[in-house]
Coordinates of C-alpha atoms and ligand atoms in Angstrom, one line a residue:
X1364 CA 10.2 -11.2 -18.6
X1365 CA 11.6 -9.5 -15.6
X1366 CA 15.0 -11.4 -15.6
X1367 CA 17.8 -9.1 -15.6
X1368 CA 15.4 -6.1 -15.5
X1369 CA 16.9 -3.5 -13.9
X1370 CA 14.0 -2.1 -11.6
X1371 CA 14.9 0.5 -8.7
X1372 CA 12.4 0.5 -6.0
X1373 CA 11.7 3.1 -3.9
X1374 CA 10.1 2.8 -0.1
X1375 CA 11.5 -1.0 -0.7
X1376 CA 11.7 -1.6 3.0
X1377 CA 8.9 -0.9 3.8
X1378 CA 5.3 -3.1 4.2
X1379 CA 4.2 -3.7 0.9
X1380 CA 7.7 -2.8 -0.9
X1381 CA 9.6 -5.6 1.0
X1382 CA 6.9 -8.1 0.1
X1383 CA 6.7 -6.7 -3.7
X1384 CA 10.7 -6.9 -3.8
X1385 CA 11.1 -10.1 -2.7
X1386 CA 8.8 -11.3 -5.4
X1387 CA 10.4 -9.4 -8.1
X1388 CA 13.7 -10.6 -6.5
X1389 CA 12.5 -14.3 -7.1
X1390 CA 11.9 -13.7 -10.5
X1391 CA 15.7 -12.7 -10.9
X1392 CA 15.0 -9.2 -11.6
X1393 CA 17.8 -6.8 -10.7
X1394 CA 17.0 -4.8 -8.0
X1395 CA 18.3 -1.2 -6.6
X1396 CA 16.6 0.0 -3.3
X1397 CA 16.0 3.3 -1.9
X1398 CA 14.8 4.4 0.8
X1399 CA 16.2 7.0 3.1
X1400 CA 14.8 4.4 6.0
X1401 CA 12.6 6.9 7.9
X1402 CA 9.8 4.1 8.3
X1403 CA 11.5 1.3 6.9
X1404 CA 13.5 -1.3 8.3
X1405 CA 16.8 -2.6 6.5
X1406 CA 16.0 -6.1 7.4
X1407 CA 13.3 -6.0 5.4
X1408 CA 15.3 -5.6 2.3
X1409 CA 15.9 -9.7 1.1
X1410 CA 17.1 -8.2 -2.7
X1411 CA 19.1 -5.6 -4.1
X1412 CA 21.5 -2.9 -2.6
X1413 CA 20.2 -0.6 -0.8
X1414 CA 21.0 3.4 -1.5
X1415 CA 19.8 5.2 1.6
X1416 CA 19.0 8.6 -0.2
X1417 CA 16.0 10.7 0.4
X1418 CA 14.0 11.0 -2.9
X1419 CA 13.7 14.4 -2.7
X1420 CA 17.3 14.8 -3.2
X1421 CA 17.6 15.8 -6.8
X1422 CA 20.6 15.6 -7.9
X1423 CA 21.7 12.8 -5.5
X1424 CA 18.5 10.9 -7.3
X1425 CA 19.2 12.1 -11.0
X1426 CA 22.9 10.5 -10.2
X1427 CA 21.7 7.4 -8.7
X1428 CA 19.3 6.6 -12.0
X1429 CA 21.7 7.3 -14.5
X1430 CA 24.3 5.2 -13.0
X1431 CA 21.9 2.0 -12.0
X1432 CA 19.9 2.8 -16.0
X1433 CA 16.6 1.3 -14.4
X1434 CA 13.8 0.1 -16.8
X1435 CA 11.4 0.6 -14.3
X1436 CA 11.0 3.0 -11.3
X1437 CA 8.6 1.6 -8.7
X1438 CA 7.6 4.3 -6.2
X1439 CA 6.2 3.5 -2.8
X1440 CA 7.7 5.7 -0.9
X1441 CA 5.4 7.5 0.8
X1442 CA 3.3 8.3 4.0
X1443 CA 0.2 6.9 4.6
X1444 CA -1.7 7.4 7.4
X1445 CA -4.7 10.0 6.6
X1446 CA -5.8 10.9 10.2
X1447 CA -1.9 12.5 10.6
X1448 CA -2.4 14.3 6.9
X1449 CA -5.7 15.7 8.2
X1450 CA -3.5 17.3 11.1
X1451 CA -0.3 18.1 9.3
X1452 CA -1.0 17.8 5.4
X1453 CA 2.1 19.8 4.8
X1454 CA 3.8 16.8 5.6
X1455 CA 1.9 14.8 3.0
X1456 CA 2.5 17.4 0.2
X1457 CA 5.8 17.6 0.5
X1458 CA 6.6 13.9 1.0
X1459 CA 3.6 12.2 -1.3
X1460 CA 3.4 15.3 -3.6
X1461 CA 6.4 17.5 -3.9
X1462 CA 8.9 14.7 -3.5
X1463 CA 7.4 12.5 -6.7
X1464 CA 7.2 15.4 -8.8
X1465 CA 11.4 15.5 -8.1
X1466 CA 11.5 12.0 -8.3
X1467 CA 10.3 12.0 -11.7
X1468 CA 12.0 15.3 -13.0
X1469 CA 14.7 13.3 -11.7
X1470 CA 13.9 10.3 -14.3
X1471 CA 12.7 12.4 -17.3
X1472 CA 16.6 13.6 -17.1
X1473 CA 17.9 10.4 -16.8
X1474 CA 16.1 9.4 -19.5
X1475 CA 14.2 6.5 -17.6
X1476 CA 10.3 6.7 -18.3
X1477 CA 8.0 3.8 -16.7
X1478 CA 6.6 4.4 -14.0
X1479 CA 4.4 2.4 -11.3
X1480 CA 3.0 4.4 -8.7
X1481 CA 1.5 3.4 -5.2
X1482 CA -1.6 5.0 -5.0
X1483 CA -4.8 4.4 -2.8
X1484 CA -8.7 3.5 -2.8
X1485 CA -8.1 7.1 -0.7
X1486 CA -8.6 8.7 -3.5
X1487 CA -12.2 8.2 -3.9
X1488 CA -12.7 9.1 -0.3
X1489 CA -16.3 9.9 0.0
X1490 CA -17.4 8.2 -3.1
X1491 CA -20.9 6.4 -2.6
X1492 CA -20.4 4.2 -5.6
X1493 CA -20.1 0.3 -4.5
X1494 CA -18.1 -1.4 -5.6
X1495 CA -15.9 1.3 -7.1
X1496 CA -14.8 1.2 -10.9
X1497 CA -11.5 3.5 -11.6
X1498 CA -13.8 5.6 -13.6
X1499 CA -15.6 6.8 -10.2
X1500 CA -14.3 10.6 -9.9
X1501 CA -12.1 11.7 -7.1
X1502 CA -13.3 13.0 -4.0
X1503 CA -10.9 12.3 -1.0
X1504 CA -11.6 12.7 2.3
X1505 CA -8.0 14.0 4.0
X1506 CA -5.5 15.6 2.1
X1507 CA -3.3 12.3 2.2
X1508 CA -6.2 11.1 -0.4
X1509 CA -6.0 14.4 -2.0
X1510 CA -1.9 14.1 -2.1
X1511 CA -2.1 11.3 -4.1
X1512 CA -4.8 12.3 -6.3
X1513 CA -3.0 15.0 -7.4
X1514 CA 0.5 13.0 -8.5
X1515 CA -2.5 10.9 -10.5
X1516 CA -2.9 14.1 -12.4
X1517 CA 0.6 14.6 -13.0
X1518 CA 1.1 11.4 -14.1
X1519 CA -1.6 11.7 -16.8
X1520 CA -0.7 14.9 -18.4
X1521 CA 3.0 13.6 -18.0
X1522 CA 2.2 10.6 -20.1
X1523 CA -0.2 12.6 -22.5
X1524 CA 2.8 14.9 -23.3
X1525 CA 5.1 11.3 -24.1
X1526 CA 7.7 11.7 -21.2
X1527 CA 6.4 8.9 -19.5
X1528 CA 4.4 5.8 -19.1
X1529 CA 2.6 4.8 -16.4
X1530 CA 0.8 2.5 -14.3
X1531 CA -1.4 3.6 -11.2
X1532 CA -2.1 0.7 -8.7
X1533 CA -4.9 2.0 -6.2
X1534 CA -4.1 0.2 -3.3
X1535 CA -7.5 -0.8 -1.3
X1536 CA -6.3 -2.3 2.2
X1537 CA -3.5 -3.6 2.5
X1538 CA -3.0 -6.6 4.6
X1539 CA -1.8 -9.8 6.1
X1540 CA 1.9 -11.1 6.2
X1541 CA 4.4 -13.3 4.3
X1542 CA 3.4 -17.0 4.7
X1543 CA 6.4 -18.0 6.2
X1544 CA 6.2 -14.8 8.7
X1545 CA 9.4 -13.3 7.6
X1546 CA 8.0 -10.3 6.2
X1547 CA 5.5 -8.5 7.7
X1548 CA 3.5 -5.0 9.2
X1549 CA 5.7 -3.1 11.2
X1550 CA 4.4 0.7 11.5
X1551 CA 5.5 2.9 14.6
X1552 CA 3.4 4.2 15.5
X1553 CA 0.7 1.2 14.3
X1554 CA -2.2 2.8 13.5
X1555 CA -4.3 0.1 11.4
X1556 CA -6.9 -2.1 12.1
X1557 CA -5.3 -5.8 11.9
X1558 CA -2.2 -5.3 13.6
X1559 CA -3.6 -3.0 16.3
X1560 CA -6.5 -5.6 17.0
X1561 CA -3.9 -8.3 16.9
X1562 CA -1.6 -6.5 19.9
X1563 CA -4.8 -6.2 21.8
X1564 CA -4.9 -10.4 21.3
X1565 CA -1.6 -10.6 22.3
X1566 CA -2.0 -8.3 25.3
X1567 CA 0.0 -5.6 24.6
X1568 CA -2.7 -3.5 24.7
X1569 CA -5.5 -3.5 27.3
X1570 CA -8.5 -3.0 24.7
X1571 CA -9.5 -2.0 21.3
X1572 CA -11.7 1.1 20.7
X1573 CA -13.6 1.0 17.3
X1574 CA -14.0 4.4 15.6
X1575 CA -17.5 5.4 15.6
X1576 CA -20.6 3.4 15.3
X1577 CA -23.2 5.4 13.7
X1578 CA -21.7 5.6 10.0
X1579 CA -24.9 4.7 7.5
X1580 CA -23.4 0.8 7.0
X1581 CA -25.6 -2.2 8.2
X1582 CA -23.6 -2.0 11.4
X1583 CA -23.1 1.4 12.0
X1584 CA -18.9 0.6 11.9
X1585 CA -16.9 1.5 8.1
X1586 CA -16.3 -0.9 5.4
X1587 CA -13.1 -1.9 4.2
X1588 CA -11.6 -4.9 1.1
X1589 CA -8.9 -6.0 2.8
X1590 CA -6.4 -7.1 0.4
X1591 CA -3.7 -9.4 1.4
X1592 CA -0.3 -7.9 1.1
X1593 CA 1.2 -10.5 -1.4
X1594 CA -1.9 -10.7 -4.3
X1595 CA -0.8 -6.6 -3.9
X1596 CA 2.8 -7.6 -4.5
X1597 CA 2.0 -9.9 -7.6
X1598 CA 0.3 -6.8 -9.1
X1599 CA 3.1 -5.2 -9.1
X1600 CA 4.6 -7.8 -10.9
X1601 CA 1.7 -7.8 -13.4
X1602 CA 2.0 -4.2 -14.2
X1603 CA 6.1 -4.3 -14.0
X1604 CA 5.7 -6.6 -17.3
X1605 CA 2.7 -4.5 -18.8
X1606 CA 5.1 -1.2 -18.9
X1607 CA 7.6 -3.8 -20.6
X1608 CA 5.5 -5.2 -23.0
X1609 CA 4.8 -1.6 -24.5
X1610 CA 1.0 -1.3 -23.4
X1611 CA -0.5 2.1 -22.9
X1612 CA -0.6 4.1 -19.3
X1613 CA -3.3 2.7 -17.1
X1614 CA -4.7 2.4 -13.7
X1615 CA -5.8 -0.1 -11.8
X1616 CA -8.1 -0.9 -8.7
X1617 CA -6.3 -3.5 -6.4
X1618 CA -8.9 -4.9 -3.9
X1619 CA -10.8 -8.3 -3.9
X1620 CA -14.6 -6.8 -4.7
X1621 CA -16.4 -7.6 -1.0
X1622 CA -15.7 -5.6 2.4
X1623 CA -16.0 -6.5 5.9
X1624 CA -17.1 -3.9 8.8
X1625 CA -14.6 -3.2 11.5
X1626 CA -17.2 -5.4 13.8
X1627 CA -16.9 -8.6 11.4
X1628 CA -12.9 -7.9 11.4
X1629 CA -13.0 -8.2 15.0
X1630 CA -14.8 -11.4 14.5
X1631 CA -12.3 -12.7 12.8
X1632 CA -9.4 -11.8 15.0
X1633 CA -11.2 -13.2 17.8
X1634 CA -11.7 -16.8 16.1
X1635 CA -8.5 -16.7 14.8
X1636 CA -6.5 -16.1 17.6
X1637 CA -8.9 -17.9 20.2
X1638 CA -8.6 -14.5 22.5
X1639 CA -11.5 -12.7 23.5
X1640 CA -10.3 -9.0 24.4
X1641 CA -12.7 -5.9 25.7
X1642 CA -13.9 -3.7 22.4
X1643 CA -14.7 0.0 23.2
X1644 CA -16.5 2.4 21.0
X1645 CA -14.8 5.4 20.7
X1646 CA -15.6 9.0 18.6
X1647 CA -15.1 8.3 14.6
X1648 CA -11.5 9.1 13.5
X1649 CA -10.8 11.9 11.1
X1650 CA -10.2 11.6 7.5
X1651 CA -12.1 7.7 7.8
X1652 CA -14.7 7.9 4.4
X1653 CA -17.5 4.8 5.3
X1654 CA -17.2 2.4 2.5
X1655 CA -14.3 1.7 0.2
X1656 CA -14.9 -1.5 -1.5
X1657 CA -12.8 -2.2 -5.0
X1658 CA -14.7 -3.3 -9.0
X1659 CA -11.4 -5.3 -9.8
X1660 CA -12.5 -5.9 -12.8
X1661 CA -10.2 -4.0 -14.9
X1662 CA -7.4 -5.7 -13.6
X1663 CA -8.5 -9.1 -13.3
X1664 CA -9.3 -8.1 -17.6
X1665 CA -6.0 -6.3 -18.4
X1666 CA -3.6 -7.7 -16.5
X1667 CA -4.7 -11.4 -15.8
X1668 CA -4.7 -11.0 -12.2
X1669 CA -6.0 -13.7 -10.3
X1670 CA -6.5 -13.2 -6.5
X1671 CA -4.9 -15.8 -4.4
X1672 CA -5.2 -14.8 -0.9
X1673 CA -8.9 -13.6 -0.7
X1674 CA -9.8 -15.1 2.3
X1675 CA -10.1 -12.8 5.9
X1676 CA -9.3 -15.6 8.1
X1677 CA -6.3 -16.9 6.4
X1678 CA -5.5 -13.2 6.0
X1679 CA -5.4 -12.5 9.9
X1680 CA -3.3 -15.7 10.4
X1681 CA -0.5 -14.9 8.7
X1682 CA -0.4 -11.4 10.1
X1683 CA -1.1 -13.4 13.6
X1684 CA 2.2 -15.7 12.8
X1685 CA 4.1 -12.4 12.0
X1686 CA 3.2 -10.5 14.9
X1687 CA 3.5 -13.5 17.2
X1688 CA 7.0 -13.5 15.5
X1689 CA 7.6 -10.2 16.3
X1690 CA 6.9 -10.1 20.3
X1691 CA 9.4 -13.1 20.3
X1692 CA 12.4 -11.1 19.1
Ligands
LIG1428 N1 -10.1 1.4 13.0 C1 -10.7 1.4 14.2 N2 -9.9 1.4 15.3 C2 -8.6 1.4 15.3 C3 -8.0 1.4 14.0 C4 -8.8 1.5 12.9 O1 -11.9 1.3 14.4 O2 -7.9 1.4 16.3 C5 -11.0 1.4 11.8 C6 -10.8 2.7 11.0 O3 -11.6 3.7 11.5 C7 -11.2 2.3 9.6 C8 -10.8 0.8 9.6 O4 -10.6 0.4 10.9 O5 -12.6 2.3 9.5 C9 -9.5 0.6 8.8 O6 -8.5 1.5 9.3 P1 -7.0 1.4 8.9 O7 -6.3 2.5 9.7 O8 -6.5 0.0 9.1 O9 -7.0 1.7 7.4 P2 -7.6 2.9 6.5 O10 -8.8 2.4 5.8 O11 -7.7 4.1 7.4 O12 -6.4 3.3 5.5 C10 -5.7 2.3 4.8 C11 -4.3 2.8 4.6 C12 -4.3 3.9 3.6 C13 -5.1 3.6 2.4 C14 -6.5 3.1 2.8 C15 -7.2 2.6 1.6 O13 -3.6 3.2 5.8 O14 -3.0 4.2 3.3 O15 -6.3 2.0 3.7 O16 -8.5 2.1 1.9 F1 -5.2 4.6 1.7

């Protein structure tokens, strides 16, 4: 169904944009990237053209969709880390918040209206429900959470008025590498769990510090589903042909159901990689709500997604192979 689809992709070189291009690529859908390359790395991009334009840029953006006609805007572009957005959310608003609203003023005058938007398992912050159903009401914990609850809301009442459909993909954590380690996590700074342990395995850094110890979880440390990055990318896919098929607005939880504690996540980088490495404790970060664990149920229903990937160990070894790749450069 996506053959010949135009699709324009923003934040495509980034983590989970690269590995959701590449698959749409594969399926021979035609691809526009754009990303003004801030955190992003060109190399990243394996289809399309890339369009280095900021989103934000209105009129350079309402140009750019009326000439390329997508179907489909995909919008990752974003920033992500919520211990930053607790110190500067202006930054988040204007990027996550401000910038989409443009985006999408931009495509109501180009007349393009499907939509899939990156959002996160941040939005239910402080939630205590487990495992969390999309139903479960919003109550982030840092205003990166918050920033993308709020383009949720514009998305709904922008669908409820007709100038758009849309399909919300709540990102739990994203994870792991391509399998043959050409695509991968490159943040700077790196900030998450995986790849941070995984430097401390390959001794780039002298130890790992987990963030507080006395959260209420069995072992004191927070809970996360890690999701592995390419069962993220074929949801993308999945809701891609939704939109096309005609189906109604939605939103979707994109995690595997179970979550491991930053301990048992050591564990497993430990085992994997054969290194045993010194582990501080450290003051809780932040912004950091204690369990976020996904229902994929509605998903699984909706969009016949089938998890692939749902494994921790194999998981950590391909984001081993990538970073092992990475040192080598
Ligand atoms: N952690 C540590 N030490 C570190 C780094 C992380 O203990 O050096 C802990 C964190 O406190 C947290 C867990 O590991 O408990 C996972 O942290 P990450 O930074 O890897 O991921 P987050 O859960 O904070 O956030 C990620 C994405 C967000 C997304 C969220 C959804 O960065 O964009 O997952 O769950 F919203």
């Amino acid at each position: 169904m996506l053959k010949n689809t135009r699709i324009l992709v923003t934040g495509g070189a980034g983590y989970i944009g690269s590995h959701t291009l590449r698959l749409l690529g594969e399926k021979g859908a035609d691809i526009l990237v754009v990303d003004n390359l801030s955190s992003g790395y060109r190399e990243f991009i394996t289809y399309g053209e890339l369009k280095k334009v900021d989103i934000g840029n209105l009129s350079a953006m309402k140009e750019t969709l009326s000439s390329f006609r997508p179907r489909i805007v995909i919008h990752f572009a974003a920033f992500i880390q919520a211990e930053e957005s607790v110190r500067n959310p202006m930054k988040y608003y204007l990027n996550n918040l401000s910038k989409t609203i443009m985006l999408l003023q931009a495509m109501q005058e180009a007349g393009v209206e499907l939509f899939i938007f990156s959002s996160s398992a941040a939005v239910y912050g402080l939630t205590d429900t487990v495992p969390i159903p999309e139903g479960a009401p919003f109550r982030p914990a840092n205003p990166y959470g918050r920033s993308k609850a709020a383009v949720e809301t514009v998305l709904q009442d922008l669908s409820n008025a007709g100038a758009i459909r849309f399909v919300s993909l709540r990102y739990f954590n994203a994870s792991g590498a391509s399998i043959d380690a050409r695509l991968g996590e490159r943040h700077r700074p790196e900030t998450h769990l995986i790849p941070l342990l995984l430097k401390t395995a390959k001794g780039e850094l002298p130890s790992f510090t987990i963030y507080g110890d006395d959260y209420p979880t069995p072992d004191g440390t927070c809970i996360r589903d890690y999701i592995h990055v390419l069962d993220l990318a074929e949801a993308h896919v999945l809701a891609a042909e939704y939109l096309l098929s005609g189906a109604d607005s939605a939103v979707f939880n994109c995690g595997y159901g179970r979550g491991y504690s930053v301990r048992e996540v050591v564990d497993v980088v430990k085992k994997v990689t054969g290194v045993d490495f010194p582990v501080n404790i450290g003051p809780r970060r932040p912004g950091d709500p204690p369990v976020l664990i996904a229902d994929p149920a509605r998903i699984k229903q909706t969009l016949g997604w089938k998890p692939r990937y749902d494994d921790l160990e194999f998981i950590v070894k391909t984001a081993w192979e990538w970073e092992r790749k990475e040192s080598s450069q």
